[in-house]
Structures are given as structure tokens and as C-alpha cells.
Amino acid sequence: MQRKRILLIIGGGIAAVKCPELIRLLRAEGVAITPVLTEAGAQFVTPTAISALAGEAAHTALFDLTREAEIGHIQLSRAADLVVVAPATADLMAKMANGLAGDLASTLLLATDKKVLIAPSMNVRMWHHPATQRNLTQLREDGVATIGPNAGDMACGEHGLGRMAEPAEILAAIRAQLADGPLTGKHVLVTSGPTHEPIDPVRYIANRSSGAQGTALARALRDLGANITFVTGPASVPPPEGVKVVPVETAQQMFEAVQNALPADAAIFAAAVADWRVANASAQKMKKDSTGTAPALSFTENPDILATVSQMGAGRPALVVGFAAETENVQAHATAKRARKGCDWIVANDVSPESGVMGGAHNTVTIIDAAGAETWAQMPKVQVAQKLAERIAAQLTKETS
């Protein structure tokens, strides 16, 4: 991390007392630090102490006339390689999620064009409050990365989630954000999770996809430096941090989100998208009648997202990868799917109930491309994702060299 610069925003929480240690660790690795304290943050650690540790003046006021004559807040927000907010209080998270800019810290966060990493810290009840969780969801959708919070005893005497991550943990997260990987500068679109196709306002048709493989893949691609747009159905696993998250429910919504996310250097379609939707979905909950006759459902085909992107011609991603979830004749069905859809690769796996793949932690995949089929041994989904991400990076690097 030599010669990297971090804009460190220190919020107003007791966890601010951990920031001197974080600054020490960063400077030991050759990182330059521009510190900014909120008014409340300066109540826990003084600007004088932070300036001395960082080796640079600590900024606190938006209306510093000398600096603002040069549009100082814009310069500060763009000069760093990464913006780190520690502690990220409930108040700061709310300002970020809602685009408020009433002080120097929030103005910098709104004006920056750099990656942002936050280390939340607050009372356990504040962390679990619906407003905070809504703000957290919005920040993740905006591509803000998070580290923590951890569970433990708090200064207020309560116990639970809300402790800011330790300085060493924040340092590791900063390393990951600043890493220059083979996919740096590449935009990769990843879809994940199931889709829910409504029958009525209460019921829907879905599948057992947890979204674990797609999430792990998006995380692995992010760690190789890619800028990720993550379009996800209602998965049971949380989305990865530090990517742009686009939540959807239905196949039609996923189709539209994918179109809006293009252009991309690569598109990875790991979502388990429903092939059909209910054409005669009811606007009201369906009721039983006295005859006990089940309602007749009429189906219509959903948009074929993989085929549409694979065959789009101008603007097509350089690499399009589909997934094939099969229960029999896995390789044969997946090979036929690749030819039918027109994608570059198919990642095929056996999702029959006895395999335990859907909702499980392990996967066995076969990669099918123009050269043939390559079957990998069973391994955790995280390892599958890492190996596949490296293969994607190698392909994109070869195509641009």
C-alpha cells in the first residue's frame, strides 16, 4: 500500500478512540492519511492528537474560507485513493444513505468519486433499528463497502452487534479495497439468486437457490479489482460488500436490470431464473371455493436473459458466462444449452436433491467452452468462485492484450 492516500473520516462515537491505532498501522505500511473529524468526533479524539499521529492537518470545518476559495472540499474528496469512515455512526450512515451534506464529512462523502469503506459503530438497538438497516441496504446498493460491526460488550453496558471492527480488521479491509488486481478497471455484471414469480399478492413460484455461489463469485471478482454490478433475486445469503447491488424479485425485473447495467466487460449469469411466469396472476389473494377445485394457472415464457445478452451483437460483453443447473445428463444438457444460447462458457452443475448443491456449501462444476469440457473436483463454493474468477480474469486479460 506504499504511496496510497486515505481520507479518514472520524465520526462521533466512543470507538473513535481506536482511530489512533488505525492511523499508526496505516502509516507503518506507507499510507498517507488525510484526517477529517466531525464535530462530535472531535469530542472523543482531538484534532491536535490526530494531526500529530497522521502527520497532516486534521480538517473539521466546511467553511474554511482559505480552502473553500479553492473548492477545498472537492479537492479533499478526490485526492485520496480510498475514503474510510471509522467509526461510521448511525447519524453518518443516515446522511450518506440520503445524500445529505450539512458538514465537511457528509459533503466530502457526497462529492467523492472514490471507493468508500465504512466501519459501523453504535448501540446494538440502534444497529438493529429498521431505519439503520434500511440505510445499510441503500449504502450497499450504492457500492459502499463495510467492515463489521462486531458483537461484544459496549461502552453503554449492553452486549451485541455494534462494536466497531478492530484496527487490524479495518486494515485488512483497506488492503483488499486498495489491491490492484488483474480486473482493475473492468466492469463485470453478475446475476444471482432465485426469482419469485407471483401467483397472487401472497403466493409465488420460486426455486431453492440460495444465491451463495453467485455471491461468492461476485466477491471473488471484486477482490481481483473488478467493478461489480450485482443483480440479485431474493436470495437467502446477504449480498457481497463493496459492489453495486440491484435487488429484484421477478425474471422480468432482472431482465430490465441487466439491460440497464450494460455495457460490461463480462456478464456472469449465475441466477436461477424462472423460465415461466403466471400469465393470469391474481391482483387479490385467491380463495378456496366450495367445490375444492384448484385454480387453473396459465403460464407464459419469461425473457431469456442469457440468450439476449449472448446474441446482442454490438455492445456484447467480451465474455458471457451462463450457468446450467441440471438434474440428469448434466454435461450433455449444458453443452446443448451453450450452443442454443450462444454464450462463451457454461458452468454446469448437478442440482438433484441428493447432490445438496442448492442451499449447500459445496459444489461440483463442469466448465464447458469452445475447447470442450473441464470438470473440477468437489470443493466449497467459495473456492469454486475463486477458481472461476481467476479463469475469467485470465480470459479478459488475454482478450485485451
PDB file of N, CA and C in Angstrom, residues 191-193 208-217 268-272 321-327 330 346-367 374-388:
ATOM      1  N   THR A 191     -25.330 -11.897 -12.054  1.00  0.00           N
ATOM      2  CA  THR A 191     -26.681 -12.126 -11.536  1.00  0.00           C
ATOM      3  C   THR A 191     -26.643 -13.298 -10.569  1.00  0.00           C
ATOM      4  N   SER A 192     -27.566 -13.299  -9.623  1.00  0.00           N
ATOM      5  CA  SER A 192     -27.530 -14.325  -8.580  1.00  0.00           C
ATOM      6  C   SER A 192     -28.903 -14.519  -7.966  1.00  0.00           C
ATOM      7  N   GLY A 193     -29.056 -15.639  -7.266  1.00  0.00           N
ATOM      8  CA  GLY A 193     -30.281 -15.900  -6.509  1.00  0.00           C
ATOM      9  C   GLY A 193     -31.421 -16.409  -7.369  1.00  0.00           C
ATOM     10  N   ARG A 208     -35.075 -23.298  -5.132  1.00  0.00           N
ATOM     11  CA  ARG A 208     -34.314 -23.418  -3.886  1.00  0.00           C
ATOM     12  C   ARG A 208     -32.951 -22.731  -3.923  1.00  0.00           C
ATOM     13  N   SER A 209     -32.684 -21.941  -4.924  1.00  0.00           N
ATOM     14  CA  SER A 209     -31.383 -21.270  -4.993  1.00  0.00           C
ATOM     15  C   SER A 209     -31.186 -20.334  -3.803  1.00  0.00           C
ATOM     16  N   SER A 210     -30.041 -20.448  -3.152  1.00  0.00           N
ATOM     17  CA  SER A 210     -29.721 -19.584  -2.011  1.00  0.00           C
ATOM     18  C   SER A 210     -28.983 -18.318  -2.442  1.00  0.00           C
ATOM     19  N   GLY A 211     -28.404 -18.341  -3.644  1.00  0.00           N
ATOM     20  CA  GLY A 211     -27.581 -17.223  -4.093  1.00  0.00           C
ATOM     21  C   GLY A 211     -26.151 -17.300  -3.605  1.00  0.00           C
ATOM     22  N   ALA A 212     -25.785 -18.399  -2.924  1.00  0.00           N
ATOM     23  CA  ALA A 212     -24.451 -18.497  -2.323  1.00  0.00           C
ATOM     24  C   ALA A 212     -23.347 -18.510  -3.369  1.00  0.00           C
ATOM     25  N   GLN A 213     -23.541 -19.261  -4.473  1.00  0.00           N
ATOM     26  CA  GLN A 213     -22.480 -19.338  -5.476  1.00  0.00           C
ATOM     27  C   GLN A 213     -22.294 -18.014  -6.209  1.00  0.00           C
ATOM     28  N   GLY A 214     -23.402 -17.367  -6.577  1.00  0.00           N
ATOM     29  CA  GLY A 214     -23.295 -16.084  -7.249  1.00  0.00           C
ATOM     30  C   GLY A 214     -22.675 -15.019  -6.365  1.00  0.00           C
ATOM     31  N   THR A 215     -23.041 -15.023  -5.080  1.00  0.00           N
ATOM     32  CA  THR A 215     -22.471 -14.059  -4.140  1.00  0.00           C
ATOM     33  C   THR A 215     -20.980 -14.267  -3.973  1.00  0.00           C
ATOM     34  N   ALA A 216     -20.574 -15.533  -3.821  1.00  0.00           N
ATOM     35  CA  ALA A 216     -19.147 -15.846  -3.671  1.00  0.00           C
ATOM     36  C   ALA A 216     -18.375 -15.438  -4.922  1.00  0.00           C
ATOM     37  N   LEU A 217     -18.976 -15.632  -6.088  1.00  0.00           N
ATOM     38  CA  LEU A 217     -18.308 -15.269  -7.335  1.00  0.00           C
ATOM     39  C   LEU A 217     -18.155 -13.759  -7.459  1.00  0.00           C
ATOM     40  N   ILE A 268     -21.851 -12.475 -16.071  1.00  0.00           N
ATOM     41  CA  ILE A 268     -21.877 -13.805 -15.469  1.00  0.00           C
ATOM     42  C   ILE A 268     -23.284 -14.048 -14.941  1.00  0.00           C
ATOM     43  N   PHE A 269     -23.986 -14.994 -15.549  1.00  0.00           N
ATOM     44  CA  PHE A 269     -25.392 -15.226 -15.208  1.00  0.00           C
ATOM     45  C   PHE A 269     -25.522 -16.452 -14.321  1.00  0.00           C
ATOM     46  N   ALA A 270     -25.326 -16.223 -13.009  1.00  0.00           N
ATOM     47  CA  ALA A 270     -25.400 -17.309 -12.031  1.00  0.00           C
ATOM     48  C   ALA A 270     -26.790 -17.445 -11.419  1.00  0.00           C
ATOM     49  N   ALA A 271     -27.713 -16.536 -11.722  1.00  0.00           N
ATOM     50  CA  ALA A 271     -29.053 -16.582 -11.127  1.00  0.00           C
ATOM     51  C   ALA A 271     -29.835 -17.779 -11.649  1.00  0.00           C
ATOM     52  N   ALA A 272     -30.705 -18.300 -10.795  1.00  0.00           N
ATOM     53  CA  ALA A 272     -31.626 -19.370 -11.180  1.00  0.00           C
ATOM     54  C   ALA A 272     -32.950 -18.707 -11.574  1.00  0.00           C
ATOM     55  N   VAL A 321     -20.965 -15.677 -19.593  1.00  0.00           N
ATOM     56  CA  VAL A 321     -20.928 -16.979 -18.922  1.00  0.00           C
ATOM     57  C   VAL A 321     -22.309 -17.294 -18.367  1.00  0.00           C
ATOM     58  N   GLY A 322     -22.850 -18.436 -18.750  1.00  0.00           N
ATOM     59  CA  GLY A 322     -24.120 -18.891 -18.207  1.00  0.00           C
ATOM     60  C   GLY A 322     -23.916 -20.027 -17.225  1.00  0.00           C
ATOM     61  N   PHE A 323     -24.926 -20.297 -16.439  1.00  0.00           N
ATOM     62  CA  PHE A 323     -24.916 -21.433 -15.521  1.00  0.00           C
ATOM     63  C   PHE A 323     -26.024 -22.388 -15.938  1.00  0.00           C
ATOM     64  N   ALA A 324     -25.776 -23.673 -15.792  1.00  0.00           N
ATOM     65  CA  ALA A 324     -26.775 -24.688 -16.104  1.00  0.00           C
ATOM     66  C   ALA A 324     -26.974 -25.569 -14.885  1.00  0.00           C
ATOM     67  N   ALA A 325     -28.133 -25.454 -14.265  1.00  0.00           N
ATOM     68  CA  ALA A 325     -28.482 -26.295 -13.120  1.00  0.00           C
ATOM     69  C   ALA A 325     -29.291 -27.475 -13.641  1.00  0.00           C
ATOM     70  N   GLU A 326     -28.697 -28.656 -13.621  1.00  0.00           N
ATOM     71  CA  GLU A 326     -29.322 -29.843 -14.197  1.00  0.00           C
ATOM     72  C   GLU A 326     -29.504 -30.923 -13.138  1.00  0.00           C
ATOM     73  N   THR A 327     -30.436 -31.850 -13.411  1.00  0.00           N
ATOM     74  CA  THR A 327     -30.649 -32.983 -12.506  1.00  0.00           C
ATOM     75  C   THR A 327     -30.325 -34.319 -13.170  1.00  0.00           C
ATOM     76  N   VAL A 330     -26.003 -34.083 -17.102  1.00  0.00           N
ATOM     77  CA  VAL A 330     -25.563 -32.714 -16.863  1.00  0.00           C
ATOM     78  C   VAL A 330     -24.727 -32.160 -18.014  1.00  0.00           C
ATOM     79  N   ILE A 346     -20.402 -22.218 -20.285  1.00  0.00           N
ATOM     80  CA  ILE A 346     -21.470 -22.663 -19.399  1.00  0.00           C
ATOM     81  C   ILE A 346     -20.824 -23.313 -18.180  1.00  0.00           C
ATOM     82  N   VAL A 347     -21.253 -22.918 -17.007  1.00  0.00           N
ATOM     83  CA  VAL A 347     -20.832 -23.568 -15.770  1.00  0.00           C
ATOM     84  C   VAL A 347     -21.969 -24.498 -15.365  1.00  0.00           C
ATOM     85  N   ALA A 348     -21.748 -25.789 -15.515  1.00  0.00           N
ATOM     86  CA  ALA A 348     -22.800 -26.774 -15.275  1.00  0.00           C
ATOM     87  C   ALA A 348     -22.619 -27.444 -13.924  1.00  0.00           C
ATOM     88  N   ASN A 349     -23.742 -27.692 -13.256  1.00  0.00           N
ATOM     89  CA  ASN A 349     -23.668 -28.458 -12.015  1.00  0.00           C
ATOM     90  C   ASN A 349     -24.929 -29.295 -11.828  1.00  0.00           C
ATOM     91  N   ASP A 350     -24.797 -30.325 -11.014  1.00  0.00           N
ATOM     92  CA  ASP A 350     -25.877 -31.251 -10.713  1.00  0.00           C
ATOM     93  C   ASP A 350     -26.602 -30.740  -9.470  1.00  0.00           C
ATOM     94  N   VAL A 351     -27.869 -30.353  -9.638  1.00  0.00           N
ATOM     95  CA  VAL A 351     -28.628 -29.812  -8.511  1.00  0.00           C
ATOM     96  C   VAL A 351     -29.727 -30.775  -8.067  1.00  0.00           C
ATOM     97  N   SER A 352     -29.587 -32.046  -8.400  1.00  0.00           N
ATOM     98  CA  SER A 352     -30.559 -33.022  -7.923  1.00  0.00           C
ATOM     99  C   SER A 352     -30.539 -33.031  -6.398  1.00  0.00           C
ATOM    100  N   PRO A 353     -31.655 -33.380  -5.748  1.00  0.00           N
ATOM    101  CA  PRO A 353     -31.735 -33.279  -4.286  1.00  0.00           C
ATOM    102  C   PRO A 353     -30.605 -33.983  -3.551  1.00  0.00           C
ATOM    103  N   GLU A 354     -30.174 -35.124  -4.057  1.00  0.00           N
ATOM    104  CA  GLU A 354     -29.123 -35.865  -3.351  1.00  0.00           C
ATOM    105  C   GLU A 354     -27.754 -35.194  -3.438  1.00  0.00           C
ATOM    106  N   SER A 355     -27.583 -34.246  -4.388  1.00  0.00           N
ATOM    107  CA  SER A 355     -26.290 -33.569  -4.508  1.00  0.00           C
ATOM    108  C   SER A 355     -26.074 -32.554  -3.395  1.00  0.00           C
ATOM    109  N   GLY A 356     -27.157 -31.980  -2.866  1.00  0.00           N
ATOM    110  CA  GLY A 356     -27.054 -30.979  -1.803  1.00  0.00           C
ATOM    111  C   GLY A 356     -26.490 -29.650  -2.249  1.00  0.00           C
ATOM    112  N   VAL A 357     -26.432 -29.414  -3.572  1.00  0.00           N
ATOM    113  CA  VAL A 357     -25.819 -28.186  -4.078  1.00  0.00           C
ATOM    114  C   VAL A 357     -26.685 -26.968  -3.789  1.00  0.00           C
ATOM    115  N   MET A 358     -27.986 -27.053  -4.104  1.00  0.00           N
ATOM    116  CA  MET A 358     -28.862 -25.901  -3.862  1.00  0.00           C
ATOM    117  C   MET A 358     -29.053 -25.702  -2.359  1.00  0.00           C
ATOM    118  N   GLY A 359     -28.551 -24.578  -1.870  1.00  0.00           N
ATOM    119  CA  GLY A 359     -28.624 -24.298  -0.446  1.00  0.00           C
ATOM    120  C   GLY A 359     -27.461 -24.856   0.336  1.00  0.00           C
ATOM    121  N   GLY A 360     -26.575 -25.635  -0.320  1.00  0.00           N
ATOM    122  CA  GLY A 360     -25.431 -26.225   0.360  1.00  0.00           C
ATOM    123  C   GLY A 360     -24.192 -25.367   0.259  1.00  0.00           C
ATOM    124  N   ALA A 361     -23.105 -25.857   0.886  1.00  0.00           N
ATOM    125  CA  ALA A 361     -21.857 -25.092   0.938  1.00  0.00           C
ATOM    126  C   ALA A 361     -20.844 -25.531  -0.107  1.00  0.00           C
ATOM    127  N   HIS A 362     -21.080 -26.678  -0.768  1.00  0.00           N
ATOM    128  CA  HIS A 362     -20.128 -27.208  -1.733  1.00  0.00           C
ATOM    129  C   HIS A 362     -20.756 -27.290  -3.126  1.00  0.00           C
ATOM    130  N   ASN A 363     -19.889 -27.423  -4.129  1.00  0.00           N
ATOM    131  CA  ASN A 363     -20.369 -27.515  -5.499  1.00  0.00           C
ATOM    132  C   ASN A 363     -19.380 -28.341  -6.322  1.00  0.00           C
ATOM    133  N   THR A 364     -19.884 -29.008  -7.320  1.00  0.00           N
ATOM    134  CA  THR A 364     -19.061 -29.701  -8.312  1.00  0.00           C
ATOM    135  C   THR A 364     -19.484 -29.178  -9.672  1.00  0.00           C
ATOM    136  N   VAL A 365     -18.563 -28.554 -10.393  1.00  0.00           N
ATOM    137  CA  VAL A 365     -18.939 -27.908 -11.646  1.00  0.00           C
ATOM    138  C   VAL A 365     -18.127 -28.440 -12.811  1.00  0.00           C
ATOM    139  N   THR A 366     -18.716 -28.309 -13.986  1.00  0.00           N
ATOM    140  CA  THR A 366     -18.043 -28.600 -15.245  1.00  0.00           C
ATOM    141  C   THR A 366     -18.100 -27.338 -16.099  1.00  0.00           C
ATOM    142  N   ILE A 367     -16.946 -26.857 -16.544  1.00  0.00           N
ATOM    143  CA  ILE A 367     -16.872 -25.669 -17.385  1.00  0.00           C
ATOM    144  C   ILE A 367     -16.864 -26.119 -18.840  1.00  0.00           C
ATOM    145  N   GLU A 374     -14.396 -29.238 -18.918  1.00  0.00           N
ATOM    146  CA  GLU A 374     -13.395 -29.377 -17.860  1.00  0.00           C
ATOM    147  C   GLU A 374     -14.138 -29.521 -16.531  1.00  0.00           C
ATOM    148  N   THR A 375     -14.041 -30.678 -15.921  1.00  0.00           N
ATOM    149  CA  THR A 375     -14.753 -30.941 -14.667  1.00  0.00           C
ATOM    150  C   THR A 375     -13.822 -30.723 -13.484  1.00  0.00           C
ATOM    151  N   TRP A 376     -14.282 -29.971 -12.512  1.00  0.00           N
ATOM    152  CA  TRP A 376     -13.500 -29.720 -11.307  1.00  0.00           C
ATOM    153  C   TRP A 376     -13.972 -30.635 -10.193  1.00  0.00           C
ATOM    154  N   ALA A 377     -13.065 -30.998  -9.320  1.00  0.00           N
ATOM    155  CA  ALA A 377     -13.428 -31.801  -8.156  1.00  0.00           C
ATOM    156  C   ALA A 377     -14.336 -31.001  -7.230  1.00  0.00           C
ATOM    157  N   GLN A 378     -15.113 -31.699  -6.412  1.00  0.00           N
ATOM    158  CA  GLN A 378     -15.980 -31.002  -5.470  1.00  0.00           C
ATOM    159  C   GLN A 378     -15.155 -30.141  -4.520  1.00  0.00           C
ATOM    160  N   MET A 379     -15.631 -28.940  -4.282  1.00  0.00           N
ATOM    161  CA  MET A 379     -14.943 -28.025  -3.369  1.00  0.00           C
ATOM    162  C   MET A 379     -15.959 -27.033  -2.818  1.00  0.00           C
ATOM    163  N   PRO A 380     -15.616 -26.313  -1.748  1.00  0.00           N
ATOM    164  CA  PRO A 380     -16.530 -25.297  -1.236  1.00  0.00           C
ATOM    165  C   PRO A 380     -16.864 -24.261  -2.306  1.00  0.00           C
ATOM    166  N   LYS A 381     -18.062 -23.714  -2.239  1.00  0.00           N
ATOM    167  CA  LYS A 381     -18.482 -22.733  -3.239  1.00  0.00           C
ATOM    168  C   LYS A 381     -17.562 -21.522  -3.292  1.00  0.00           C
ATOM    169  N   VAL A 382     -16.978 -21.172  -2.148  1.00  0.00           N
ATOM    170  CA  VAL A 382     -16.038 -20.044  -2.128  1.00  0.00           C
ATOM    171  C   VAL A 382     -14.824 -20.361  -2.995  1.00  0.00           C
ATOM    172  N   GLN A 383     -14.316 -21.596  -2.925  1.00  0.00           N
ATOM    173  CA  GLN A 383     -13.163 -21.981  -3.735  1.00  0.00           C
ATOM    174  C   GLN A 383     -13.531 -22.084  -5.210  1.00  0.00           C
ATOM    175  N   VAL A 384     -14.740 -22.598  -5.487  1.00  0.00           N
ATOM    176  CA  VAL A 384     -15.220 -22.617  -6.874  1.00  0.00           C
ATOM    177  C   VAL A 384     -15.215 -21.196  -7.427  1.00  0.00           C
ATOM    178  N   ALA A 385     -15.721 -20.262  -6.631  1.00  0.00           N
ATOM    179  CA  ALA A 385     -15.795 -18.865  -7.063  1.00  0.00           C
ATOM    180  C   ALA A 385     -14.410 -18.290  -7.329  1.00  0.00           C
ATOM    181  N   GLN A 386     -13.466 -18.559  -6.444  1.00  0.00           N
ATOM    182  CA  GLN A 386     -12.113 -18.029  -6.617  1.00  0.00           C
ATOM    183  C   GLN A 386     -11.453 -18.588  -7.877  1.00  0.00           C
ATOM    184  N   LYS A 387     -11.618 -19.890  -8.097  1.00  0.00           N
ATOM    185  CA  LYS A 387     -11.015 -20.522  -9.270  1.00  0.00           C
ATOM    186  C   LYS A 387     -11.668 -20.011 -10.557  1.00  0.00           C
ATOM    187  N   LEU A 388     -12.986 -19.858 -10.525  1.00  0.00           N
ATOM    188  CA  LEU A 388     -13.692 -19.359 -11.704  1.00  0.00           C
ATOM    189  C   LEU A 388     -13.344 -17.898 -11.974  1.00  0.00           C
TER     190      LEU A 388
END
